[in-house]
Short mmCIF file of C-alpha atoms in Angstrom, two decimals:
data_model
loop_
_atom_site.label_atom_id
_atom_site.label_comp_id
_atom_site.label_asym_id
_atom_site.label_seq_id
_atom_site.Cartn_x
_atom_site.Cartn_y
_atom_site.Cartn_z
CA UNK A 750 160.44 240.48 216.90
CA UNK A 751 157.31 238.83 218.30
CA UNK A 752 155.00 237.20 215.72
CA UNK A 753 151.85 235.19 215.29
CA UNK A 754 151.79 232.33 212.80
CA UNK A 755 148.21 231.82 211.60
CA UNK A 756 147.62 228.28 210.29
CA UNK A 757 144.61 227.72 208.01
CA UNK A 758 144.63 225.11 205.22
CA UNK A 759 148.36 224.57 205.73
CA UNK A 760 148.62 222.20 208.66
CA UNK A 761 152.23 221.15 208.26
CA UNK A 762 155.78 222.23 209.03
CA UNK A 763 157.40 220.92 205.83
CA UNK A 764 157.64 223.35 202.88
CA UNK A 765 155.77 226.12 204.68
CA UNK A 766 156.80 229.63 203.46
CA UNK A 767 155.21 231.52 206.37
CA UNK A 768 156.82 229.23 208.90
CA UNK A 769 160.22 229.74 207.25
CA UNK A 770 159.69 233.49 207.51
CA UNK A 771 158.96 233.12 211.20
CA UNK A 772 162.19 231.32 212.10
CA UNK A 773 164.06 234.53 212.76
CA UNK A 774 161.54 235.85 215.28
CA UNK A 775 162.32 236.02 218.99
CA UNK A 776 158.87 234.74 220.08
CA UNK A 777 156.32 232.95 217.97
CA UNK A 778 152.66 232.09 218.63
CA UNK A 779 151.27 229.34 216.29
CA UNK A 780 147.49 229.70 216.08
CA UNK A 781 144.52 227.95 214.50
CA UNK A 782 141.06 229.51 214.74
CA UNK A 783 137.86 227.40 214.53
CA UNK A 784 135.27 229.67 213.05
CA UNK A 785 131.73 228.66 214.22
CA UNK A 786 130.35 230.09 210.94
CA UNK A 787 131.68 226.94 209.18
CA UNK A 788 129.21 224.84 211.12
CA UNK A 789 126.14 226.89 210.22
CA UNK A 790 123.67 225.94 207.48
CA UNK A 791 124.29 227.93 204.27
CA UNK A 792 121.98 229.04 201.47
CA UNK A 793 122.20 225.55 199.86
CA UNK A 794 121.09 223.81 203.04
CA UNK A 795 124.53 222.40 203.83
CA UNK A 796 127.25 223.17 206.32
CA UNK A 797 130.64 224.26 205.04
CA UNK A 798 132.20 221.47 207.13
CA UNK A 799 130.57 218.21 208.21
CA UNK A 800 131.46 215.40 210.59
CA UNK A 801 134.04 213.63 208.42
CA UNK A 802 135.89 216.82 207.40
CA UNK A 803 135.81 217.96 211.02
CA UNK A 804 137.21 214.61 212.24
CA UNK A 805 140.06 214.80 209.74
CA UNK A 806 140.72 218.41 210.70
CA UNK A 807 140.91 217.61 214.45
CA UNK A 808 143.26 214.74 213.74
CA UNK A 809 145.45 217.07 211.68
CA UNK A 810 145.47 219.73 214.37
CA UNK A 811 146.45 217.12 216.99
CA UNK A 812 149.35 215.99 214.79
CA UNK A 813 150.44 219.58 214.16
CA UNK A 814 150.48 220.31 217.88
CA UNK A 815 152.60 217.20 218.42
CA UNK A 816 155.09 218.28 215.78
CA UNK A 817 155.30 221.76 217.29
CA UNK A 818 155.88 220.32 220.78
CA UNK A 819 158.87 218.36 219.46
CA UNK A 820 160.37 221.69 218.36
CA UNK A 821 159.78 223.60 221.54
CA UNK A 822 156.44 225.19 220.66
CA UNK A 823 152.68 224.50 220.90
CA UNK A 824 149.58 225.12 218.81
CA UNK A 825 146.97 227.45 220.27
CA UNK A 826 143.46 226.55 219.01
CA UNK A 827 140.70 229.04 219.68
CA UNK A 828 137.06 229.39 218.59
CA UNK A 829 135.74 232.64 217.13
CA UNK A 830 136.02 234.97 214.17
CA UNK A 831 139.64 235.11 213.00
CA UNK A 832 139.70 238.89 212.81
CA UNK A 833 138.58 239.22 216.42
CA UNK A 834 140.69 236.39 217.84
CA UNK A 835 143.91 237.46 216.12
CA UNK A 836 143.52 241.16 216.90
CA UNK A 837 142.93 240.30 220.57
CA UNK A 838 146.00 238.02 220.77
CA UNK A 839 148.20 240.56 219.00
CA UNK A 840 147.21 243.19 221.59
CA UNK A 841 147.40 240.86 224.59
CA UNK A 842 150.90 239.62 223.84
CA UNK A 843 152.29 242.71 222.13
CA UNK A 844 152.90 240.87 218.90
CA UNK A 845 154.52 242.87 216.06
CA UNK A 846 153.45 240.97 212.94
CA UNK A 847 151.15 238.21 211.73
CA UNK A 848 152.38 235.61 209.23
CA UNK A 849 150.16 233.34 207.13
CA UNK A 850 149.72 231.96 203.66
CA UNK A 851 147.87 233.60 200.73
CA UNK A 852 144.33 232.67 199.77
CA UNK A 853 142.69 232.29 196.36
CA UNK A 854 138.99 231.72 197.10
CA UNK A 855 136.68 234.75 197.49
CA UNK A 856 135.43 234.05 201.07
CA UNK A 857 138.95 233.37 202.31
CA UNK A 858 140.35 236.47 200.56
CA UNK A 859 137.61 238.54 202.23
CA UNK A 860 138.51 237.00 205.57
CA UNK A 861 142.17 237.98 205.11
CA UNK A 862 141.10 241.53 204.37
CA UNK A 863 139.03 241.64 207.55
CA UNK A 864 142.00 240.44 209.62
CA UNK A 865 144.29 242.96 208.00
CA UNK A 866 141.84 245.75 208.77
CA UNK A 867 141.43 244.61 212.36
CA UNK A 868 145.19 244.62 212.87
CA UNK A 869 145.51 248.29 211.99
CA UNK A 870 149.23 249.18 211.93
CA UNK A 871 150.41 245.63 212.72
CA UNK A 872 151.45 244.06 209.37
CA UNK A 873 149.85 240.89 208.00
CA UNK A 874 152.45 239.21 205.76
CA UNK A 875 151.54 236.35 203.44
CA UNK A 876 153.62 233.65 201.81
CA UNK A 877 152.97 231.52 198.76
CA UNK A 878 149.77 229.48 199.12
CA UNK A 879 149.34 225.71 198.67
CA UNK A 880 149.83 225.77 194.93
CA UNK A 881 152.30 223.87 192.79
CA UNK A 882 153.70 226.94 190.99
CA UNK A 883 154.25 230.48 192.20
CA UNK A 884 153.17 233.44 190.08
CA UNK A 885 156.79 233.98 188.97
CA UNK A 886 157.03 230.31 187.83
CA UNK A 887 154.00 230.45 185.54
CA UNK A 888 154.93 230.68 181.84
CA UNK A 889 152.82 233.80 181.40
CA UNK A 890 150.65 236.15 183.48
CA UNK A 891 147.61 234.54 185.06
CA UNK A 892 145.19 236.43 182.79
CA UNK A 893 146.92 235.01 179.69
CA UNK A 894 146.93 231.36 180.74
CA UNK A 895 144.89 228.96 178.52
CA UNK A 896 141.42 228.34 179.94
CA UNK A 897 141.26 224.82 178.54
CA UNK A 898 143.09 222.14 180.51
CA UNK A 899 144.73 220.36 177.55
CA UNK A 900 146.32 223.67 176.38
CA UNK A 901 147.25 224.58 179.97
CA UNK A 902 148.94 221.17 180.39
CA UNK A 903 150.89 221.55 177.15
CA UNK A 904 152.11 224.98 178.13
CA UNK A 905 153.28 223.84 181.59
CA UNK A 906 154.91 220.69 180.24
CA UNK A 907 156.93 222.74 177.78
CA UNK A 908 159.03 223.85 180.77
CA UNK A 909 161.21 221.82 183.10
CA UNK A 910 160.45 222.60 186.70
CA UNK A 911 162.80 221.80 189.57
CA UNK A 912 161.01 221.58 192.94
CA UNK A 913 163.10 222.22 196.04
CA UNK A 914 160.74 222.33 199.01
CA UNK A 915 162.32 223.37 202.29
CA UNK A 916 162.17 220.74 205.05
CA UNK A 917 160.60 221.31 208.48
CA UNK A 918 162.93 223.15 210.88
CA UNK A 919 164.45 221.27 213.82
CA UNK A 920 163.62 224.01 216.33
CA UNK A 921 161.15 226.86 216.58
CA UNK A 922 161.16 230.14 218.54
CA UNK A 923 159.65 229.88 222.01
CA UNK A 924 156.06 230.94 222.79
CA UNK A 925 155.32 234.46 224.13
CA UNK A 926 155.26 234.55 227.91
CA UNK A 927 151.86 233.80 229.40
CA UNK A 928 150.40 231.87 226.44
CA UNK A 929 150.43 228.61 228.38
CA UNK A 930 147.34 229.76 230.31
CA UNK A 931 145.37 229.73 227.04
CA UNK A 932 146.41 226.27 225.89
CA UNK A 933 143.57 223.77 226.17
CA UNK A 934 142.60 220.53 224.55
CA UNK A 935 140.85 220.45 221.17
CA UNK A 936 137.06 220.41 221.08
CA UNK A 937 135.42 217.09 220.39
CA UNK A 938 133.11 216.47 217.47
CA UNK A 939 130.20 216.32 219.86
CA UNK A 940 131.15 219.71 221.32
CA UNK A 941 131.09 221.04 217.77
CA UNK A 942 127.55 219.72 217.44
CA UNK A 943 128.49 217.07 214.85
CA UNK A 944 128.39 213.77 216.75
CA UNK A 945 130.87 210.93 216.32
CA UNK A 946 131.09 209.06 212.99
CA UNK A 947 131.10 205.27 213.01
CA UNK A 948 134.22 203.43 211.86
CA UNK A 949 133.61 201.79 208.48
CA UNK A 950 135.88 198.82 207.64
CA UNK A 951 135.11 199.15 203.93
CA UNK A 952 136.43 202.72 203.73
CA UNK A 953 138.70 203.46 200.78
CA UNK A 954 140.50 205.99 202.99
CA UNK A 955 141.48 204.21 206.22
CA UNK A 956 144.06 206.85 207.09
CA UNK A 957 144.36 209.55 209.72
CA UNK A 958 144.78 213.28 209.34
CA UNK A 959 148.09 214.96 209.99
CA UNK A 960 151.46 215.59 208.40
CA UNK A 961 153.06 212.39 209.71
CA UNK A 962 150.31 210.26 208.16
CA UNK A 963 150.61 212.23 204.91
CA UNK A 964 154.38 211.73 204.73
CA UNK A 965 153.96 208.02 205.54
CA UNK A 966 151.47 207.61 202.68
CA UNK A 967 153.76 209.50 200.30
CA UNK A 968 156.67 207.21 201.21
CA UNK A 969 154.54 204.07 200.83
CA UNK A 970 152.90 205.01 197.51
CA UNK A 971 156.04 206.23 195.82
CA UNK A 972 158.78 204.14 197.50
CA UNK A 973 157.74 201.16 199.58
CA UNK A 974 154.82 199.64 197.59
CA UNK A 975 155.55 201.75 194.49
CA UNK A 976 151.85 201.50 193.64
CA UNK A 977 152.32 204.74 191.73
CA UNK A 978 153.72 202.63 188.91
CA UNK A 979 150.26 201.08 188.31
CA UNK A 980 148.26 204.26 188.93
CA UNK A 981 146.99 204.68 185.36
CA UNK A 982 145.64 201.12 185.30
CA UNK A 983 143.97 201.25 188.74
CA UNK A 984 142.76 204.87 189.03
CA UNK A 985 139.20 204.13 187.86
CA UNK A 986 138.60 201.48 190.51
CA UNK A 987 136.28 202.18 193.48
CA UNK A 988 137.16 199.59 196.16
CA UNK A 989 140.18 199.65 198.49
CA UNK A 990 142.91 202.00 199.54
CA UNK A 991 145.40 201.31 196.76
CA UNK A 992 143.62 202.19 193.50
CA UNK A 993 144.81 205.81 193.79
CA UNK A 994 147.33 207.85 195.71
CA UNK A 995 144.79 209.14 198.22
CA UNK A 996 146.96 212.28 198.65
CA UNK A 997 144.02 214.63 198.12
CA UNK A 998 142.72 214.92 201.73
CA UNK A 999 146.16 215.87 203.02
CA UNK A 1000 146.71 218.26 200.12
CA UNK A 1001 143.32 219.87 200.79
CA UNK A 1002 144.06 220.85 204.40
CA UNK A 1003 147.76 221.42 203.79
CA UNK A 1004 149.21 218.49 205.69
CA UNK A 1005 151.05 217.72 202.44
CA UNK A 1006 152.67 220.21 200.08
CA UNK A 1007 152.02 219.71 196.34
CA UNK A 1008 155.62 220.80 195.73
CA UNK A 1009 156.83 218.00 198.03
CA UNK A 1010 154.73 215.51 196.10
CA UNK A 1011 156.13 216.79 192.79
CA UNK A 1012 159.71 216.70 194.14
CA UNK A 1013 159.33 213.11 195.34
CA UNK A 1014 157.65 212.08 192.10
CA UNK A 1015 160.59 213.53 190.12
CA UNK A 1016 163.04 211.74 192.37
CA UNK A 1017 161.12 208.47 191.97
CA UNK A 1018 161.23 208.85 188.18
CA UNK A 1019 164.98 209.60 188.26
CA UNK A 1020 165.69 206.39 190.19
CA UNK A 1021 163.06 203.99 188.82
CA UNK A 1022 162.21 205.46 185.45
CA UNK A 1023 159.19 207.35 184.21
CA UNK A 1024 156.17 205.42 182.92
CA UNK A 1025 152.60 206.28 181.92
CA UNK A 1026 151.41 205.98 185.51
CA UNK A 1027 153.96 208.30 187.09
CA UNK A 1028 153.21 210.80 184.30
CA UNK A 1029 149.48 210.42 184.96
CA UNK A 1030 149.97 211.34 188.61
CA UNK A 1031 151.82 214.44 187.44
CA UNK A 1032 148.82 215.28 185.24
CA UNK A 1033 146.55 215.07 188.32
CA UNK A 1034 148.75 217.65 190.05
CA UNK A 1035 148.37 219.82 186.96
CA UNK A 1036 144.57 219.43 187.05
CA UNK A 1037 144.66 220.73 190.63
CA UNK A 1038 146.82 223.64 189.57
CA UNK A 1039 144.55 224.36 186.58
CA UNK A 1040 141.51 224.67 188.82
CA UNK A 1041 143.46 226.93 191.23
CA UNK A 1042 144.39 229.22 188.34
CA UNK A 1043 140.77 229.17 187.13
CA UNK A 1044 139.52 230.20 190.57
CA UNK A 1045 142.15 232.97 190.89
CA UNK A 1046 141.21 234.28 187.46
CA UNK A 1047 137.43 234.21 187.75
CA UNK A 1048 136.77 234.43 191.51
CA UNK A 1049 133.13 234.51 192.57
CA UNK A 1050 131.85 233.65 189.05
CA UNK A 1051 132.90 230.01 189.62
CA UNK A 1052 130.27 229.76 192.39
CA UNK A 1053 127.40 231.25 190.40
CA UNK A 1054 124.61 229.26 188.64
CA UNK A 1055 125.89 230.14 185.15
CA UNK A 1056 129.49 229.67 186.19
CA UNK A 1057 131.99 231.10 183.73
CA UNK A 1058 129.62 230.98 180.75
CA UNK A 1059 126.92 233.62 180.69
CA UNK A 1060 125.61 231.99 177.46
CA UNK A 1061 124.95 228.59 179.06
CA UNK A 1062 122.16 227.71 181.43
CA UNK A 1063 122.44 224.73 183.75
CA UNK A 1064 119.45 223.31 185.64
CA UNK A 1065 118.61 225.59 188.60
CA UNK A 1066 115.68 223.81 190.24
CA UNK A 1067 115.76 221.72 193.40
CA UNK A 1068 113.17 219.25 194.60
CA UNK A 1069 112.79 215.98 196.52
CA UNK A 1070 115.02 214.17 194.01
CA UNK A 1071 118.01 216.10 195.36
CA UNK A 1072 117.29 214.66 198.85
CA UNK A 1073 116.99 211.15 197.36
CA UNK A 1074 120.41 211.68 195.73
CA UNK A 1075 121.98 212.90 198.96
CA UNK A 1076 120.72 209.88 200.91
CA UNK A 1077 121.56 207.30 198.26
CA UNK A 1078 117.93 206.49 197.54
CA UNK A 1079 117.53 207.33 193.82
CA UNK A 1080 116.91 203.76 192.64
CA UNK A 1081 120.07 203.80 190.45
CA UNK A 1082 122.42 201.43 192.35
CA UNK A 1083 125.81 202.79 191.27
CA UNK A 1084 124.79 206.36 192.18
CA UNK A 1085 123.27 205.22 195.48
CA UNK A 1086 126.30 203.13 196.44
CA UNK A 1087 128.63 206.09 195.86
CA UNK A 1088 126.41 208.46 197.85
CA UNK A 1089 126.23 206.00 200.73
CA UNK A 1090 130.03 205.65 200.71
CA UNK A 1091 130.31 209.45 200.83
CA UNK A 1092 127.94 209.72 203.76
CA UNK A 1093 129.61 206.89 205.64
CA UNK A 1094 133.28 207.77 205.11
CA UNK A 1095 133.68 211.25 203.66
CA UNK A 1096 135.53 209.88 200.63
CA UNK A 1097 134.65 208.97 197.08
CA UNK A 1098 136.61 207.73 194.05
CA UNK A 1099 137.22 210.05 191.16
CA UNK A 1100 135.07 207.84 188.93
CA UNK A 1101 132.26 207.88 191.47
CA UNK A 1102 132.34 211.63 191.81
CA UNK A 1103 131.88 212.12 188.08
CA UNK A 1104 129.05 209.59 187.84
CA UNK A 1105 127.00 211.01 190.75
CA UNK A 1106 127.56 214.62 189.69
CA UNK A 1107 126.57 213.93 186.12
CA UNK A 1108 123.47 212.01 187.29
CA UNK A 1109 122.33 214.85 189.51
CA UNK A 1110 122.77 217.44 186.76
CA UNK A 1111 121.81 215.57 183.56
CA UNK A 1112 119.41 212.87 184.71
CA UNK A 1113 117.73 214.51 187.70
CA UNK A 1114 118.03 218.05 186.28
CA UNK A 1115 118.95 219.54 189.65
CA UNK A 1116 120.94 222.68 190.49
CA UNK A 1117 124.63 221.73 190.34
CA UNK A 1118 125.54 224.21 193.08
CA UNK A 1119 123.59 222.24 195.63
CA UNK A 1120 125.59 219.14 194.69
CA UNK A 1121 128.85 221.07 194.98
CA UNK A 1122 127.79 222.38 198.42
CA UNK A 1123 126.87 218.81 199.55
CA UNK A 1124 130.36 217.69 198.52
CA UNK A 1125 131.86 220.68 200.38
CA UNK A 1126 130.22 219.54 203.60
CA UNK A 1127 131.06 215.87 203.33
CA UNK A 1128 134.29 215.32 201.39
CA UNK A 1129 137.39 215.13 203.57
CA UNK A 1130 139.43 216.31 200.61
CA UNK A 1131 137.22 219.31 199.84
CA UNK A 1132 139.12 222.04 198.07
CA UNK A 1133 137.17 225.05 196.73
CA UNK A 1134 139.01 225.27 193.40
CA UNK A 1135 138.89 221.56 192.49
CA UNK A 1136 135.41 220.92 193.86
CA UNK A 1137 133.57 223.83 192.32
CA UNK A 1138 135.73 223.72 189.21
CA UNK A 1139 134.88 220.09 188.56
CA UNK A 1140 131.18 220.62 189.20
CA UNK A 1141 131.04 223.62 186.88
CA UNK A 1142 132.90 221.61 184.26
CA UNK A 1143 130.37 218.75 184.42
CA UNK A 1144 127.45 221.22 184.41
CA UNK A 1145 128.80 222.73 181.21
CA UNK A 1146 129.44 226.14 182.77
CA UNK A 1147 133.17 225.83 183.27
CA UNK A 1148 135.90 227.20 181.02
CA UNK A 1149 136.10 224.16 178.78
CA UNK A 1150 134.42 224.74 175.37
CA UNK A 1151 132.90 221.24 175.20
CA UNK A 1152 129.36 220.47 176.21
CA UNK A 1153 128.67 219.37 179.76
CA UNK A 1154 129.90 215.93 180.73
CA UNK A 1155 127.01 213.51 180.45
CA UNK A 1156 127.66 210.02 181.81
CA UNK A 1157 125.47 207.03 181.08
CA UNK A 1158 125.30 205.79 184.66
CA UNK A 1159 124.24 202.25 183.76
CA UNK A 1160 127.05 201.90 181.20
CA UNK A 1161 129.49 203.22 183.78
CA UNK A 1162 128.25 200.58 186.20
CA UNK A 1163 128.70 197.79 183.66
CA UNK A 1164 132.23 199.00 182.78
CA UNK A 1165 133.65 199.85 186.19
CA UNK A 1166 131.70 197.49 188.46
CA UNK A 1167 131.15 194.45 186.15
CA UNK A 1168 130.55 191.97 189.00
CA UNK A 1169 128.53 194.48 191.00
CA UNK A 1170 131.11 194.15 193.79
CA UNK A 1171 131.03 197.84 194.64
CA UNK A 1172 127.24 198.04 194.61
CA UNK A 1173 127.07 194.96 196.81
CA UNK A 1174 129.55 196.50 199.29
CA UNK A 1175 127.48 199.66 199.94
CA UNK A 1176 123.93 198.46 199.20
CA UNK A 1177 123.39 195.43 201.48
CA UNK A 1178 119.70 195.33 200.57
CA UNK A 1179 120.65 194.16 197.02
CA UNK A 1180 122.98 191.31 198.09
CA UNK A 1181 120.13 188.79 198.12
CA UNK A 1182 119.22 189.22 194.43
CA UNK A 1183 121.16 187.59 191.58
CA UNK A 1184 124.41 189.36 190.72
CA UNK A 1185 123.31 190.18 187.13
CA UNK A 1186 120.33 192.13 188.51
CA UNK A 1187 122.13 194.24 191.11
CA UNK A 1188 122.68 197.10 188.67
CA UNK A 1189 119.05 196.89 187.43
CA UNK A 1190 116.81 196.10 190.41
CA UNK A 1191 114.19 198.39 188.84
CA UNK A 1192 113.46 195.50 186.46
CA UNK A 1193 112.24 193.36 189.37
CA UNK A 1194 108.50 192.99 190.14
CA UNK A 1195 107.14 195.74 192.32
CA UNK A 1196 106.40 193.47 195.31
CA UNK A 1197 109.91 192.03 195.27
CA UNK A 1198 111.51 195.48 195.13
CA UNK A 1199 109.35 196.65 198.01
CA UNK A 1200 110.40 193.62 200.05
CA UNK A 1201 114.05 194.67 199.54
CA UNK A 1202 113.25 198.16 200.87
CA UNK A 1203 114.98 199.67 197.85
CA UNK A 1204 113.40 202.55 195.89
CA UNK A 1205 112.14 202.00 192.37
CA UNK A 1206 113.74 204.18 189.69
CA UNK A 1207 111.15 206.75 188.55
CA UNK A 1208 112.06 206.59 184.88
CA UNK A 1209 114.49 204.48 182.85
CA UNK A 1210 116.44 206.78 180.52
CA UNK A 1211 116.24 205.93 176.83
CA UNK A 1212 120.04 205.90 176.64
CA UNK A 1213 120.12 202.89 178.97
CA UNK A 1214 118.10 200.56 176.71
CA UNK A 1215 121.05 198.78 175.11
CA UNK A 1216 122.67 198.23 178.49
CA UNK A 1217 119.58 196.83 180.26
CA UNK A 1218 119.98 193.26 179.03
CA UNK A 1219 123.76 193.12 179.43
CA UNK A 1220 124.52 190.69 182.24
CA UNK A 1221 127.20 191.71 184.71
#
């Protein structure tokens, strides 16, 4: 049997169902396709993948190729439409089946269907996707799962799950004869039309893409430093690499299996004891799974203006304030600092994401889908289910029955950045003013603010009044 193994958002060898299915083949061609469509501007004015995501992807592909080489194989990376590239390779090398993982997002499901159609009589076989639980492990059919996270969490926690991910194989089947002529180096970011990002020492994610880096972080966070044991206390911080697990970028492109994380977390708890922080990390895995189930259940509706609630209406306008938000020039320092961090590094804390999303929706009254698309382009841990699910939730058009999540941005700044350390880190133009004014530069005289080259806030929300005089 001669097979093609199509990698997508599953750039690892550990706990990989399609790879396990391929071990019995006589010849195996591992493939990754770079679709140029991902680099084109979409209807929201954003690309589906920007420079930071692309950098992380290329690092992950390099690492995957290295891991394959160690096992007697190689990774073939080709540009083009997957349905055309795969069909051509299947014919050229007389391959008899294509193996890959399932998809849950509408565009990716459609792409799978196009590949299947292009293959004709050659079967396309799919294994379990990058979820925590398979369909058979869910406590009830997908359509009957609770659509509120707290109820979903209670239902899942009522069961005891044992995770036994399969390790990476020691050896892989050889490549089909003649493939070596197609093996070339990866494209550079410049060749993709994205340019090279600058290294930022202050980045909260100073890690590389790839399975080896993911496994190293998993070992460090759970075993070496055991910072997981303080996760609940540190998770709302915004500076540094250790306030959270930072697993999400590797989970997003499949360098790390959620089942491997869960298995290691259970093993850590068995040896060192469970505490509130280890349980909280488990809850974050359940949030990820909840959004995946939401996307599988509702499909394209999650990407529409009214989301999952036809009775709700979120803001649907877009104007120059959206551009100010994107560039970190709104005049609200905590929002601007977060948006500058995102642009500079491709990463953002969980607290920061909620604050800037709520500000765009509730304070600036802009279309939430444009914000979600901006995150899609720039976040290195972009995942369609979690990204669009969280944005819909904050816009009040998700499945949760509560009203949309409105954050008082100034109160958030006072609470989570009391000494204005985060704002000072990302907004150098405010470092020269007294610390207690760095969250409220809009209270400065107009000439002084202009001298700082920092924009004045258009309007001070009424809800901020009691926080204006609080000194940091």
